Amino acid sequence: MTDTDVDRPPPRPTAGRPTVGNRVVLALLRSPLRRVVGRRVCALRYTGRLSGATVTLPVQYVRRPGGLVVLAGRGGGKRWWRNFAPSEPVAVWLDGRWHDGVGAVLVGEERVAALADYVRVVSQVDAATDDPVVGIRLPG
């Protein structure tokens, strides 16, 4: 992710087989109607560890000091979060621009604390979920 990419909106998904729903959400994030998808939806852009392809997908997030927390709901059936074990660079489309960061699958006490922060904001999530939790550190 380069500085020249900072102001470009999320591209259309190009890797894998993005769902129609993901394509619609990414298009809304690029548009003046971005509030339609909610205040806690952003796009992640990363390079797949195995494929080497650039992947862009929408996720729900919660802000916390130093970055974001993303819950990979029903994570057993998803693969995207595995790209962040142990940790990998990621760009986040947030507040109308790209931010470079580092994403990592959280474990142990770090996961417990991040999940508690997530559940405080997204109350419909079960605090006892075993779904993967990804922490994204953002500078600034």
PDB file of C-alpha atoms in Angstrom:
ATOM      1  CA  MET A   1       0.000   0.000   0.000  1.00  0.00           C
ATOM      2  CA  THR A   2       1.609   3.220  -1.104  1.00  0.00           C
ATOM      3  CA  ASP A   3       1.075   6.856  -0.278  1.00  0.00           C
ATOM      4  CA  THR A   4      -0.280   7.374  -3.803  1.00  0.00           C
ATOM      5  CA  ASP A   5      -3.176   5.085  -2.894  1.00  0.00           C
ATOM      6  CA  VAL A   6      -4.206   7.208   0.096  1.00  0.00           C
ATOM      7  CA  ASP A   7      -7.107   9.040  -1.535  1.00  0.00           C
ATOM      8  CA  ARG A   8      -8.339   6.383  -3.937  1.00  0.00           C
ATOM      9  CA  PRO A   9     -11.627   4.761  -2.932  1.00  0.00           C
ATOM     10  CA  PRO A  10     -11.883   1.016  -2.430  1.00  0.00           C
ATOM     11  CA  PRO A  11     -11.530  -0.727  -5.785  1.00  0.00           C
ATOM     12  CA  ARG A  12     -13.949  -3.282  -6.988  1.00  0.00           C
ATOM     13  CA  PRO A  13     -12.994  -6.694  -5.597  1.00  0.00           C
ATOM     14  CA  THR A  14     -10.728  -8.572  -7.993  1.00  0.00           C
ATOM     15  CA  ALA A  15      -9.479 -11.665  -6.206  1.00  0.00           C
ATOM     16  CA  GLY A  16     -11.405 -14.805  -5.427  1.00  0.00           C
ATOM     17  CA  ARG A  17     -15.135 -14.872  -5.972  1.00  0.00           C
ATOM     18  CA  PRO A  18     -16.608 -11.880  -4.171  1.00  0.00           C
ATOM     19  CA  THR A  19     -20.245 -12.187  -3.351  1.00  0.00           C
ATOM     20  CA  VAL A  20     -22.808  -9.852  -4.828  1.00  0.00           C
ATOM     21  CA  GLY A  21     -23.358  -8.466  -1.335  1.00  0.00           C
ATOM     22  CA  ASN A  22     -19.668  -7.617  -0.920  1.00  0.00           C
ATOM     23  CA  ARG A  23     -19.591  -5.932  -4.340  1.00  0.00           C
ATOM     24  CA  VAL A  24     -22.601  -3.806  -3.383  1.00  0.00           C
ATOM     25  CA  VAL A  25     -21.114  -2.799  -0.015  1.00  0.00           C
ATOM     26  CA  LEU A  26     -17.759  -1.874  -1.595  1.00  0.00           C
ATOM     27  CA  ALA A  27     -19.550   0.208  -4.225  1.00  0.00           C
ATOM     28  CA  LEU A  28     -21.499   2.015  -1.496  1.00  0.00           C
ATOM     29  CA  LEU A  29     -18.288   2.685   0.450  1.00  0.00           C
ATOM     30  CA  ARG A  30     -16.898   4.417  -2.666  1.00  0.00           C
ATOM     31  CA  SER A  31     -19.997   6.541  -3.109  1.00  0.00           C
ATOM     32  CA  PRO A  32     -21.565   9.553  -1.423  1.00  0.00           C
ATOM     33  CA  LEU A  33     -24.096   7.048  -0.004  1.00  0.00           C
ATOM     34  CA  ARG A  34     -21.459   5.351   2.184  1.00  0.00           C
ATOM     35  CA  ARG A  35     -23.471   6.071   5.356  1.00  0.00           C
ATOM     36  CA  VAL A  36     -26.092   3.603   4.064  1.00  0.00           C
ATOM     37  CA  VAL A  37     -23.831   0.684   5.003  1.00  0.00           C
ATOM     38  CA  GLY A  38     -23.341   1.995   8.522  1.00  0.00           C
ATOM     39  CA  ARG A  39     -20.779   3.807  10.579  1.00  0.00           C
ATOM     40  CA  ARG A  40     -18.832   0.672  11.489  1.00  0.00           C
ATOM     41  CA  VAL A  41     -18.134  -0.752   8.029  1.00  0.00           C
ATOM     42  CA  CYS A  42     -14.779  -0.312   6.324  1.00  0.00           C
ATOM     43  CA  ALA A  43     -12.852  -2.040   3.546  1.00  0.00           C
ATOM     44  CA  LEU A  44      -9.717  -4.090   4.116  1.00  0.00           C
ATOM     45  CA  ARG A  45      -7.155  -4.498   1.342  1.00  0.00           C
ATOM     46  CA  TYR A  46      -4.379  -7.040   1.707  1.00  0.00           C
ATOM     47  CA  THR A  47      -2.288  -9.471  -0.294  1.00  0.00           C
ATOM     48  CA  GLY A  48      -3.305 -13.102   0.014  1.00  0.00           C
ATOM     49  CA  ARG A  49      -0.515 -15.173   1.554  1.00  0.00           C
ATOM     50  CA  LEU A  50      -1.067 -18.146  -0.720  1.00  0.00           C
ATOM     51  CA  SER A  51      -2.505 -16.567  -3.859  1.00  0.00           C
ATOM     52  CA  GLY A  52      -0.462 -13.373  -3.911  1.00  0.00           C
ATOM     53  CA  ALA A  53      -3.627 -11.638  -5.142  1.00  0.00           C
ATOM     54  CA  THR A  54      -4.809  -8.307  -3.804  1.00  0.00           C
ATOM     55  CA  VAL A  55      -8.045  -8.816  -1.913  1.00  0.00           C
ATOM     56  CA  THR A  56     -10.489  -6.074  -0.929  1.00  0.00           C
ATOM     57  CA  LEU A  57     -13.463  -6.876   1.270  1.00  0.00           C
ATOM     58  CA  PRO A  58     -15.873  -5.044   3.550  1.00  0.00           C
ATOM     59  CA  VAL A  59     -15.889  -5.790   7.265  1.00  0.00           C
ATOM     60  CA  GLN A  60     -17.622  -4.506  10.350  1.00  0.00           C
ATOM     61  CA  TYR A  61     -15.208  -2.996  12.853  1.00  0.00           C
ATOM     62  CA  VAL A  62     -15.023  -1.383  16.264  1.00  0.00           C
ATOM     63  CA  ARG A  63     -12.509   1.348  17.048  1.00  0.00           C
ATOM     64  CA  ARG A  64     -10.228   0.956  20.020  1.00  0.00           C
ATOM     65  CA  PRO A  65      -7.098   2.824  21.091  1.00  0.00           C
ATOM     66  CA  GLY A  66      -4.415   2.324  18.453  1.00  0.00           C
ATOM     67  CA  GLY A  67      -6.631   0.805  15.799  1.00  0.00           C
ATOM     68  CA  LEU A  68      -9.589  -1.432  15.064  1.00  0.00           C
ATOM     69  CA  VAL A  69     -11.052  -4.780  16.051  1.00  0.00           C
ATOM     70  CA  VAL A  70     -12.709  -6.985  13.439  1.00  0.00           C
ATOM     71  CA  LEU A  71     -14.639 -10.131  14.304  1.00  0.00           C
ATOM     72  CA  ALA A  72     -14.629 -12.814  11.616  1.00  0.00           C
ATOM     73  CA  GLY A  73     -18.189 -13.962  12.298  1.00  0.00           C
ATOM     74  CA  ARG A  74     -18.724 -17.632  11.520  1.00  0.00           C
ATOM     75  CA  GLY A  75     -14.975 -17.737  10.945  1.00  0.00           C
ATOM     76  CA  GLY A  76     -14.823 -21.481  10.421  1.00  0.00           C
ATOM     77  CA  GLY A  77     -16.386 -20.991   7.005  1.00  0.00           C
ATOM     78  CA  LYS A  78     -14.223 -18.007   6.052  1.00  0.00           C
ATOM     79  CA  ARG A  79     -10.605 -17.845   5.027  1.00  0.00           C
ATOM     80  CA  TRP A  80      -9.736 -14.142   4.824  1.00  0.00           C
ATOM     81  CA  TRP A  81      -8.742 -13.816   8.491  1.00  0.00           C
ATOM     82  CA  ARG A  82      -6.123 -16.566   8.143  1.00  0.00           C
ATOM     83  CA  ASN A  83      -4.014 -14.126   6.132  1.00  0.00           C
ATOM     84  CA  PHE A  84      -3.369 -12.259   9.398  1.00  0.00           C
ATOM     85  CA  ALA A  85      -1.788 -15.156  11.302  1.00  0.00           C
ATOM     86  CA  PRO A  86       0.744 -14.235  12.509  1.00  0.00           C
ATOM     87  CA  SER A  87       0.493 -10.647  11.164  1.00  0.00           C
ATOM     88  CA  GLU A  88       0.447  -8.902   7.799  1.00  0.00           C
ATOM     89  CA  PRO A  89       0.264  -5.404   6.327  1.00  0.00           C
ATOM     90  CA  VAL A  90      -3.244  -4.202   5.557  1.00  0.00           C
ATOM     91  CA  ALA A  91      -4.792  -1.044   4.164  1.00  0.00           C
ATOM     92  CA  VAL A  92      -8.081   0.119   5.663  1.00  0.00           C
ATOM     93  CA  TRP A  93     -10.584   2.358   3.811  1.00  0.00           C
ATOM     94  CA  LEU A  94     -11.843   4.437   6.706  1.00  0.00           C
ATOM     95  CA  ASP A  95     -13.190   7.992   6.887  1.00  0.00           C
ATOM     96  CA  GLY A  96     -12.912   8.394   3.110  1.00  0.00           C
ATOM     97  CA  ARG A  97      -9.264   7.423   2.698  1.00  0.00           C
ATOM     98  CA  TRP A  98      -6.798   4.554   2.946  1.00  0.00           C
ATOM     99  CA  HIS A  99      -4.804   4.015   6.134  1.00  0.00           C
ATOM    100  CA  ASP A 100      -1.839   1.631   6.273  1.00  0.00           C
ATOM    101  CA  GLY A 101      -1.743  -0.717   9.210  1.00  0.00           C
ATOM    102  CA  VAL A 102      -0.840  -4.176  10.427  1.00  0.00           C
ATOM    103  CA  GLY A 103      -3.448  -6.844  11.066  1.00  0.00           C
ATOM    104  CA  ALA A 104      -3.006  -9.860  13.327  1.00  0.00           C
ATOM    105  CA  VAL A 105      -5.220 -12.655  14.600  1.00  0.00           C
ATOM    106  CA  LEU A 106      -5.443 -12.053  18.331  1.00  0.00           C
ATOM    107  CA  VAL A 107      -5.019 -14.819  20.892  1.00  0.00           C
ATOM    108  CA  GLY A 108      -5.057 -15.168  24.660  1.00  0.00           C
ATOM    109  CA  GLU A 109      -5.668 -12.145  26.854  1.00  0.00           C
ATOM    110  CA  GLU A 110      -5.261  -9.783  23.923  1.00  0.00           C
ATOM    111  CA  ARG A 111      -8.159 -11.531  22.158  1.00  0.00           C
ATOM    112  CA  VAL A 112     -10.296 -11.500  25.307  1.00  0.00           C
ATOM    113  CA  ALA A 113      -9.800  -7.740  25.781  1.00  0.00           C
ATOM    114  CA  ALA A 114     -10.423  -6.934  22.097  1.00  0.00           C
ATOM    115  CA  LEU A 115     -13.549  -9.108  21.995  1.00  0.00           C
ATOM    116  CA  ALA A 116     -14.876  -7.391  25.128  1.00  0.00           C
ATOM    117  CA  ASP A 117     -14.403  -4.009  23.397  1.00  0.00           C
ATOM    118  CA  TYR A 118     -16.209  -5.340  20.328  1.00  0.00           C
ATOM    119  CA  VAL A 119     -19.148  -6.741  22.309  1.00  0.00           C
ATOM    120  CA  ARG A 120     -19.593  -3.452  24.206  1.00  0.00           C
ATOM    121  CA  VAL A 121     -20.312  -1.745  20.867  1.00  0.00           C
ATOM    122  CA  VAL A 122     -21.937  -4.594  18.904  1.00  0.00           C
ATOM    123  CA  SER A 123     -24.189  -5.997  21.597  1.00  0.00           C
ATOM    124  CA  GLN A 124     -25.750  -8.739  19.452  1.00  0.00           C
ATOM    125  CA  VAL A 125     -22.409 -10.607  19.395  1.00  0.00           C
ATOM    126  CA  ASP A 126     -22.104 -13.390  21.960  1.00  0.00           C
ATOM    127  CA  ALA A 127     -19.224 -12.611  24.321  1.00  0.00           C
ATOM    128  CA  ALA A 128     -18.437 -16.352  24.449  1.00  0.00           C
ATOM    129  CA  THR A 129     -17.951 -16.676  20.673  1.00  0.00           C
ATOM    130  CA  ASP A 130     -14.932 -18.606  19.490  1.00  0.00           C
ATOM    131  CA  ASP A 131     -14.882 -16.740  16.158  1.00  0.00           C
ATOM    132  CA  PRO A 132     -11.496 -15.293  15.185  1.00  0.00           C
ATOM    133  CA  VAL A 133     -10.720 -11.731  16.248  1.00  0.00           C
ATOM    134  CA  VAL A 134      -8.381  -9.617  14.108  1.00  0.00           C
ATOM    135  CA  GLY A 135      -6.701  -6.567  15.577  1.00  0.00           C
ATOM    136  CA  ILE A 136      -5.535  -3.854  13.208  1.00  0.00           C
ATOM    137  CA  ARG A 137      -2.896  -1.426  14.437  1.00  0.00           C
ATOM    138  CA  LEU A 138      -3.076   1.958  12.761  1.00  0.00           C
ATOM    139  CA  PRO A 139      -0.430   4.654  13.209  1.00  0.00           C
ATOM    140  CA  GLY A 140      -1.369   7.994  14.669  1.00  0.00           C
TER     141      GLY A 140
END
